PDB file of C-alpha atoms and ligand atoms in Angstrom:
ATOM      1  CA  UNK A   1      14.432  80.912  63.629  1.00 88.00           C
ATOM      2  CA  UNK A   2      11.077  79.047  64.267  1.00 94.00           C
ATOM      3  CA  UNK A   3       8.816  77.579  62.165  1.00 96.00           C
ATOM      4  CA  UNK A   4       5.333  76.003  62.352  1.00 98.00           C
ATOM      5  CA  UNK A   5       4.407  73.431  60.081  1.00 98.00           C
ATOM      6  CA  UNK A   6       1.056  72.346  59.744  1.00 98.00           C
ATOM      7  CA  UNK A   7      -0.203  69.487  57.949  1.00 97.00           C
ATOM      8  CA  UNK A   8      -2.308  66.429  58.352  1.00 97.00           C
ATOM      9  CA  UNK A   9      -0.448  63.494  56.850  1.00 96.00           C
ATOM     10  CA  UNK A  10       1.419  62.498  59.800  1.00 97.00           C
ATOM     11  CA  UNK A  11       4.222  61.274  57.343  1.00 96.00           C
ATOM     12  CA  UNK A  12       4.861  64.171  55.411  1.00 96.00           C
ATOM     13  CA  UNK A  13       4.503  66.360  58.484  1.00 97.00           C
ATOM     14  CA  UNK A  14       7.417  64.279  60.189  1.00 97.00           C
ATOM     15  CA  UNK A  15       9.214  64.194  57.188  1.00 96.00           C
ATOM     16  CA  UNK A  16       8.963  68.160  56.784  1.00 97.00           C
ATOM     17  CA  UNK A  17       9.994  68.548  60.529  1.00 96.00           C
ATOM     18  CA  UNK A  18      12.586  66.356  60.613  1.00 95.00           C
ATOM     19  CA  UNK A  19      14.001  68.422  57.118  1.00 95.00           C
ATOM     20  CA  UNK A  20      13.496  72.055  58.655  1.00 94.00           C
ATOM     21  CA  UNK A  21      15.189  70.876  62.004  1.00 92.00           C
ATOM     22  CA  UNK A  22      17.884  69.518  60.040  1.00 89.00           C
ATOM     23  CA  UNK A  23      18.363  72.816  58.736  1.00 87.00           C
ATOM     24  CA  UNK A  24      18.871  74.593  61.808  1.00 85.00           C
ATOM     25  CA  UNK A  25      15.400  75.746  62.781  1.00 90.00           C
ATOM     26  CA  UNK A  26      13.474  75.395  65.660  1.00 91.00           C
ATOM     27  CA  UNK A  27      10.318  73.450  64.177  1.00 95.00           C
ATOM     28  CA  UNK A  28       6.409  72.770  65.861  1.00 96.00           C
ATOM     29  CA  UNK A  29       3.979  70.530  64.036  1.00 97.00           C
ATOM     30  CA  UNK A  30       0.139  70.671  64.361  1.00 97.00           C
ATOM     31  CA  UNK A  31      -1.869  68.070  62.477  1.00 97.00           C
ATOM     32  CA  UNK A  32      -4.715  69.729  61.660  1.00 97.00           C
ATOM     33  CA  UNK A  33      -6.195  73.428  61.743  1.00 96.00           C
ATOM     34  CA  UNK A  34      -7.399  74.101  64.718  1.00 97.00           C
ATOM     35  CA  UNK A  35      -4.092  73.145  65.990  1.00 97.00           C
ATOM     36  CA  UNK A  36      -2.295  75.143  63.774  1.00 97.00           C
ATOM     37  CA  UNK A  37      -4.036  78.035  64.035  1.00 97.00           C
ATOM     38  CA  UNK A  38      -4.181  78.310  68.001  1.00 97.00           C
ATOM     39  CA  UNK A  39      -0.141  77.893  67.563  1.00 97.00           C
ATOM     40  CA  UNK A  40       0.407  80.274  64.898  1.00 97.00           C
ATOM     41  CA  UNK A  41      -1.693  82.736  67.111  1.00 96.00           C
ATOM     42  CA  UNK A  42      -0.295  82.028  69.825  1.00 94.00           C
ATOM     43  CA  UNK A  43       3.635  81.890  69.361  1.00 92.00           C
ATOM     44  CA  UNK A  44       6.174  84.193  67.448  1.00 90.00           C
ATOM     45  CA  UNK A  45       6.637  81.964  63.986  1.00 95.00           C
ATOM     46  CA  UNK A  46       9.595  83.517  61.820  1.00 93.00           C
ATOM     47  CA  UNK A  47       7.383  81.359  59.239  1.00 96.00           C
ATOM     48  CA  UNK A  48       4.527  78.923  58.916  1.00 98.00           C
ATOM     49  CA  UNK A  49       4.198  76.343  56.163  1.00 98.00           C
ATOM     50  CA  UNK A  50       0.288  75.793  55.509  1.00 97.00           C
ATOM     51  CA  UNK A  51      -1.253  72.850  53.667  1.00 96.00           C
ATOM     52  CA  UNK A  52      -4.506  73.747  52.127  1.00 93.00           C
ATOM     53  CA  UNK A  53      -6.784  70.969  52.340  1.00 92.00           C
ATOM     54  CA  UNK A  54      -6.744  70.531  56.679  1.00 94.00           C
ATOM     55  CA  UNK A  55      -9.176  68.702  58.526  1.00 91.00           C
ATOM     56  CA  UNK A  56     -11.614  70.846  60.378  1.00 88.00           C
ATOM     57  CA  UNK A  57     -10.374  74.480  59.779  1.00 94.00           C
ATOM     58  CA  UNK A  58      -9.376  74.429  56.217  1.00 93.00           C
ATOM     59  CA  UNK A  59      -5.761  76.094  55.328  1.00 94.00           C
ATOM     60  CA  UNK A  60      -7.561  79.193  53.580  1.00 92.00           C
ATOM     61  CA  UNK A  61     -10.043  79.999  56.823  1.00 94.00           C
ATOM     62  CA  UNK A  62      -6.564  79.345  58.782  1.00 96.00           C
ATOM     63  CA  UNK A  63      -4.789  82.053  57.074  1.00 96.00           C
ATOM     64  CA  UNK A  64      -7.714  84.225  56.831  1.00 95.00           C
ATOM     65  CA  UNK A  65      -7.838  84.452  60.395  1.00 95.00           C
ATOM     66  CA  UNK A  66      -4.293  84.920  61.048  1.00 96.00           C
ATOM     67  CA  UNK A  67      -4.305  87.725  59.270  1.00 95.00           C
ATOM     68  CA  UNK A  68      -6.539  89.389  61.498  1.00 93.00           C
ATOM     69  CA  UNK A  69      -3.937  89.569  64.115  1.00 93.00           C
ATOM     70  CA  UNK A  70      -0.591  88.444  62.571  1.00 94.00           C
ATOM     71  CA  UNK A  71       1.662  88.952  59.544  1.00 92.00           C
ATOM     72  CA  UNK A  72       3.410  85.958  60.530  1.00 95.00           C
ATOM     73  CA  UNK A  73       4.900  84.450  56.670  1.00 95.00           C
ATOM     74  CA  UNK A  74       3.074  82.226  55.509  1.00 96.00           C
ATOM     75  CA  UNK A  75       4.569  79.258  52.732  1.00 97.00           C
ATOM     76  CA  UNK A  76       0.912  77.598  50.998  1.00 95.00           C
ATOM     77  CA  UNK A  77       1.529  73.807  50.342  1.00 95.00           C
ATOM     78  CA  UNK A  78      -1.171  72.966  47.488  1.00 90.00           C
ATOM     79  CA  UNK A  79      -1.858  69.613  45.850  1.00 85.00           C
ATOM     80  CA  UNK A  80      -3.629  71.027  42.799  1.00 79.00           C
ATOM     81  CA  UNK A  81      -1.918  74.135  40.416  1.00 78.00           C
ATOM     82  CA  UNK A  82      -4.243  76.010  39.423  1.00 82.00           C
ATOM     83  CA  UNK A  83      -4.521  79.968  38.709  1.00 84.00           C
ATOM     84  CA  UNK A  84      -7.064  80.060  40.643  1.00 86.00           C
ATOM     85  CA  UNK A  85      -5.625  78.496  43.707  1.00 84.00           C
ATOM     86  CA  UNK A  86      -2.894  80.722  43.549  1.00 83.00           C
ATOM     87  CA  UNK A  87      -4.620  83.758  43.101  1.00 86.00           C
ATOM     88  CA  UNK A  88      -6.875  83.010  46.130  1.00 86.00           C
ATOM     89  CA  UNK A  89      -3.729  82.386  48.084  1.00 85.00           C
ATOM     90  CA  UNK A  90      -1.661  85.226  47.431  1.00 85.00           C
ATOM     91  CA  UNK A  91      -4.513  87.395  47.843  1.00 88.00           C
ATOM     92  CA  UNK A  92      -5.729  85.936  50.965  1.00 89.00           C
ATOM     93  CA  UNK A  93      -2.101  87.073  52.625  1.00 91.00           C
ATOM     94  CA  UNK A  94       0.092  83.924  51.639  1.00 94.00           C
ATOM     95  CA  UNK A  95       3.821  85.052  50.724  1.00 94.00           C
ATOM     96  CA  UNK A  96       4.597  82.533  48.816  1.00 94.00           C
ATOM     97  CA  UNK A  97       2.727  78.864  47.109  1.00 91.00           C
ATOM     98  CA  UNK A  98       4.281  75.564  46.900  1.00 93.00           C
ATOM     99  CA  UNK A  99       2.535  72.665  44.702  1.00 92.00           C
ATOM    100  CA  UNK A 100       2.540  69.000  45.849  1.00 92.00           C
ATOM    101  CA  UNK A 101       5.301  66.899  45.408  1.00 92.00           C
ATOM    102  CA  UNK A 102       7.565  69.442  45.820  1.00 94.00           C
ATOM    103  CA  UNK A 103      11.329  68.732  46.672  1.00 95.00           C
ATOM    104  CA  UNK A 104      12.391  69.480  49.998  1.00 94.00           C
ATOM    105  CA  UNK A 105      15.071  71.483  49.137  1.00 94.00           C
ATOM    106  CA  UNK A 106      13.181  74.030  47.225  1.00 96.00           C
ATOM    107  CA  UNK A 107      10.996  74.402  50.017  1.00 96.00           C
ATOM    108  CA  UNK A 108      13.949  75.004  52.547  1.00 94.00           C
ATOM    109  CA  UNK A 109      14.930  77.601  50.090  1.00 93.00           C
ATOM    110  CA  UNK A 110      11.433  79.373  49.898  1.00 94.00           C
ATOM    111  CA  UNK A 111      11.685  79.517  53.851  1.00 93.00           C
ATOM    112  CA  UNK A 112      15.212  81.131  54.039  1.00 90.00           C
ATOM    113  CA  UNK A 113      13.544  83.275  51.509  1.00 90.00           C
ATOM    114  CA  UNK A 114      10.650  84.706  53.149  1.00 91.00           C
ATOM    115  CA  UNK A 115      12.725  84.917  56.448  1.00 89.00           C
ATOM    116  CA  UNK A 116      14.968  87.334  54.545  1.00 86.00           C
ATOM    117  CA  UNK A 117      12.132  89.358  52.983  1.00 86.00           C
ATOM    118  CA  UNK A 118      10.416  89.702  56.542  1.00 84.00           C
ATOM    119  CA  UNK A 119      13.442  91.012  57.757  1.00 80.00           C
ATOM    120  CA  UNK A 120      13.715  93.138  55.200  1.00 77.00           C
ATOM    121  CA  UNK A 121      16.916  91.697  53.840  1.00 75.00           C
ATOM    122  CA  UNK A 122      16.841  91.016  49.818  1.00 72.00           C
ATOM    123  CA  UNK A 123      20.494  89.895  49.901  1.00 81.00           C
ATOM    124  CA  UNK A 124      21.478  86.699  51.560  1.00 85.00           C
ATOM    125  CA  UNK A 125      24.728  87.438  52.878  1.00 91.00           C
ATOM    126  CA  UNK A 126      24.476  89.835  56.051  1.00 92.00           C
ATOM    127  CA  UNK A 127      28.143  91.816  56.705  1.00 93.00           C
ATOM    128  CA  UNK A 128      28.712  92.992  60.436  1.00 93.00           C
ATOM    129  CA  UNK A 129      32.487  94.818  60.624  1.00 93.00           C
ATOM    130  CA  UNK A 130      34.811  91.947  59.990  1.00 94.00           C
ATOM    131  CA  UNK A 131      32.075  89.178  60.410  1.00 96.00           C
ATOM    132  CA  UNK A 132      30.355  87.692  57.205  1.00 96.00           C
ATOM    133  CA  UNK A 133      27.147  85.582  57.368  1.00 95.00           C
ATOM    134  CA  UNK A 134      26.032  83.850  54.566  1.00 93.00           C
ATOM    135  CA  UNK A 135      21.933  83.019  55.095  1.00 89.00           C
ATOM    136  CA  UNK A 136      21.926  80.578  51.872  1.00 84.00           C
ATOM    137  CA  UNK A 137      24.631  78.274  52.688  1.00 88.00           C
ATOM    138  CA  UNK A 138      24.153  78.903  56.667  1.00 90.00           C
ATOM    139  CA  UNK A 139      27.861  79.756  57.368  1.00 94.00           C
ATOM    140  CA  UNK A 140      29.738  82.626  59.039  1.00 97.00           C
ATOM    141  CA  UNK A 141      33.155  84.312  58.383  1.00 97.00           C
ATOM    142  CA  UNK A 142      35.438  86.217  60.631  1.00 96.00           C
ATOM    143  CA  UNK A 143      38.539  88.527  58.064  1.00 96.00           C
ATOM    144  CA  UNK A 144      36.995  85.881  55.305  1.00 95.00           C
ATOM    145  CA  UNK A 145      37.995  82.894  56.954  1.00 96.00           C
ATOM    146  CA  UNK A 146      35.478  80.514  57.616  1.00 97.00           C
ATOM    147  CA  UNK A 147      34.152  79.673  61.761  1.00 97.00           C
ATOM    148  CA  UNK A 148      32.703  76.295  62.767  1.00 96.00           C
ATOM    149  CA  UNK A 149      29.743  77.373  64.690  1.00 94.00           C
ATOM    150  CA  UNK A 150      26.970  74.577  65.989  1.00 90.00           C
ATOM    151  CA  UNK A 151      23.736  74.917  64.834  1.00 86.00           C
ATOM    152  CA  UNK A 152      22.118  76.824  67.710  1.00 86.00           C
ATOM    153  CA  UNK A 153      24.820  79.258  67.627  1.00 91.00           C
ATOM    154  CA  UNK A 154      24.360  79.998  63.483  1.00 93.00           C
ATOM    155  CA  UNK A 155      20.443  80.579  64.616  1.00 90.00           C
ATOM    156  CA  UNK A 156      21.473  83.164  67.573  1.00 93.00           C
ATOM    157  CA  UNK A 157      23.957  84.940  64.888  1.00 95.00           C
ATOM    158  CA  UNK A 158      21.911  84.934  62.393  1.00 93.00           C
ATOM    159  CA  UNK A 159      19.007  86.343  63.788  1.00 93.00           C
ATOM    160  CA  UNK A 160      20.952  89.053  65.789  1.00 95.00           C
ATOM    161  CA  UNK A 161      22.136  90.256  62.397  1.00 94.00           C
ATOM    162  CA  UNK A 162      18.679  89.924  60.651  1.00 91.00           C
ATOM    163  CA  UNK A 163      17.782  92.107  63.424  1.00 91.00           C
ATOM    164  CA  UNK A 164      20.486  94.131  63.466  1.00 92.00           C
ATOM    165  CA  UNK A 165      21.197  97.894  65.282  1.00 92.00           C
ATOM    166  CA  UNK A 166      17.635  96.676  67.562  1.00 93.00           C
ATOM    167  CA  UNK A 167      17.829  95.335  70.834  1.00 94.00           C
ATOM    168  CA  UNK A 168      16.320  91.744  70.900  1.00 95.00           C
ATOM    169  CA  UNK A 169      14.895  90.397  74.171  1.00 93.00           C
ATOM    170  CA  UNK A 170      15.944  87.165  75.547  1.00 89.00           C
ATOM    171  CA  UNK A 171      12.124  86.116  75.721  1.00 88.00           C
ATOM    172  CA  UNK A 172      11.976  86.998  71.917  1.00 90.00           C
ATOM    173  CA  UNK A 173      15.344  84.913  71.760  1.00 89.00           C
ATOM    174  CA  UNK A 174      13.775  82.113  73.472  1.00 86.00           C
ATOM    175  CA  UNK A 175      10.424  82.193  71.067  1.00 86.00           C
ATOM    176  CA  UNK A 176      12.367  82.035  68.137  1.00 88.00           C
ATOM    177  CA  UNK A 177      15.597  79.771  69.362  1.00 85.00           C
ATOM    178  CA  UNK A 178      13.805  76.920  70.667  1.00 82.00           C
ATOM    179  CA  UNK A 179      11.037  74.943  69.888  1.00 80.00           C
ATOM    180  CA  UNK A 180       7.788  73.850  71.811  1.00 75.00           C
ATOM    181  CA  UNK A 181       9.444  70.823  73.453  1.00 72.00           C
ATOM    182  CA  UNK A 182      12.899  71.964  74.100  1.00 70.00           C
ATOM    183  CA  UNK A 183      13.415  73.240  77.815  1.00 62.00           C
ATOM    184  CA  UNK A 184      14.743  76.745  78.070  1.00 58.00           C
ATOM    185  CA  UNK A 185      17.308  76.768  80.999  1.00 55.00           C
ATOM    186  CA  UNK A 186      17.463  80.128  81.678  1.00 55.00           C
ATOM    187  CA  UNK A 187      20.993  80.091  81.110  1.00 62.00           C
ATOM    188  CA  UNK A 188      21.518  78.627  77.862  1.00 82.00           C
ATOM    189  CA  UNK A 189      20.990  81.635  76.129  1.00 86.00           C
ATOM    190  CA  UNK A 190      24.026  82.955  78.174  1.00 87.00           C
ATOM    191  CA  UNK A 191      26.263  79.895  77.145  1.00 90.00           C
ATOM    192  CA  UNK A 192      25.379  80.457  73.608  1.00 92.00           C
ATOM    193  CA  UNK A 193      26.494  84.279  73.629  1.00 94.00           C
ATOM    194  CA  UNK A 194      29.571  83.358  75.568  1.00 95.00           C
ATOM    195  CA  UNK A 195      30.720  80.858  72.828  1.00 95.00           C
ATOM    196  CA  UNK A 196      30.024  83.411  69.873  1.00 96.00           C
ATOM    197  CA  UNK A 197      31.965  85.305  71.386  1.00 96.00           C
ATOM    198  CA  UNK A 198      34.575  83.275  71.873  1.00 97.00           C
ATOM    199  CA  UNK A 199      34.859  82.979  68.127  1.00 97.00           C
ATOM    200  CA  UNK A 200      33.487  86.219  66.901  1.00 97.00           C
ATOM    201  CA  UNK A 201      35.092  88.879  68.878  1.00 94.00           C
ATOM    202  CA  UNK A 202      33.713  90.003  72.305  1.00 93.00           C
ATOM    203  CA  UNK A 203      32.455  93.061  70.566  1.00 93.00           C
ATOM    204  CA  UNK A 204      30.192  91.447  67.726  1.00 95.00           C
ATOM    205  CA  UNK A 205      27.581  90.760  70.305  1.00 96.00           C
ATOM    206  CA  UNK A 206      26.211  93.728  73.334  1.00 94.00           C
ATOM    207  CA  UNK A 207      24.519  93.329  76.051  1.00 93.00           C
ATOM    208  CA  UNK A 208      22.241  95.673  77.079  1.00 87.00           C
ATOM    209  CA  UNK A 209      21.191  94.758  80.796  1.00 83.00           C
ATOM    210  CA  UNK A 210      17.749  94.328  81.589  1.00 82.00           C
ATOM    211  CA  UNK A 211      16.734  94.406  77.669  1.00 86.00           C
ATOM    212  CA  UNK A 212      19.012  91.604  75.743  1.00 92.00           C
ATOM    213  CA  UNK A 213      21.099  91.432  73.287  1.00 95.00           C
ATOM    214  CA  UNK A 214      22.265  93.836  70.203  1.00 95.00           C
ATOM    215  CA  UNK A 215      24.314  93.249  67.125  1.00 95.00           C
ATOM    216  CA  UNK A 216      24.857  96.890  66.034  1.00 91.00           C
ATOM    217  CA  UNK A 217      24.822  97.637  62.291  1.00 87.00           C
ATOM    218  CA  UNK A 218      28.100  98.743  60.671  1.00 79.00           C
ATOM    219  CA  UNK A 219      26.669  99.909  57.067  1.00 66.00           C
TER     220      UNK A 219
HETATM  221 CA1   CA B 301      -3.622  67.732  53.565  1.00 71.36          CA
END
């Protein structure tokens, strides 16, 4: 999964970057809205987390005119809660509102959250035959026994099974895998499969040549 996070106090924005990475996410910053909004428009975001008060473009003008060519979700960071605020935001297109200070931890919760909604996916545990992915605590079962999977391979699993029964494209792999500054050796991708594999049964992942990869649905 990728995420853009845009806000203008370069500490906070680190700090938030630096959180969502440690989550497992493939995370771009922009400082300010112009930024932010040629990045949302122009990558494949799983979500975007939107301060309000931006330099330049404002976070409300920013979201107004994603809208116009995205549903991209989008998390509203706010330093002020008021009705009003909220009600512009929701209405606007925001999926969901955060108020300043927040804790980190609710808003890594709010992202897994919204990821789960845009996939369509209320529940946060995914089952595939024997294999068991649980989106809340980020960890994968095999006949209910736990497997150690790195980071990168949770994110490959777990959006194969958001996605799952559709074939997913290694470019749409790559825009939602890795981040802005991360070279993408084509090869990688194949590395990654190969060790999930390895762990998860050759069958839990297909290949479909020339298109990418498919985690068929069981239910
Ligand atoms: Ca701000």
């Amino acid at each position: 999964m990728r995420v853009l996070v845009v806000e203008d106090e370069p500490d906070l924005l680190a700090s938030l970057l630096q959180a969502v990475r440690e989550d497992g996410y493939a995370a771009d910053g922009a400082a300010d809205g112009e930024e932010g909004l040629y990045k949302a428009e122009s990558f494949e975001y799983d979500a975007v987390v939107l301060d309000i008060m931006l330099p330049g473009i404002a976070g409300w003008e920013v979201l107004r005119r994603l809208r116009k060519s995205k549903a991209t979700p989008v998390l509203l960071l706010t330093a002020r809660d008021t009705v009003r605020d909220r009600v512009r935001g929701l209405d606007g297109g925001a999926d969901d509102y955060l108020v300043k200070p927040f804790d980190v931890e609710e808003l890594l919760a709010r992202l897994r959250a919204l990821i789960r909604r845009s996939a369509s996916q209320a529940q946060p545990t995914l089952r595939i035959g024997p294999v068991e992915i649980d989106t809340a605590a980020r960890t994968v079962s095999l006949h209910g026994r736990e497997v150690v999977l790195t980071a990168r391979e949770y994110s490959l699993v777990e959006y194969l099974a958001l996605h799952q029964g559709k074939v997913v494209t290694r470019t749409a792999l790559y825009e939602h895998l890795f981040d802005e500054n991360e070279s993408s050796l084509s090869n990688l991708l194949d590395v990654h499969v190969s060790n999930i594999r390895k762990k998860l049964g050759h069958e839990f992942i297909t290949t479909r040549r020339g298109h990418g990869y498919c985690v068929e649905s069981t239910e």
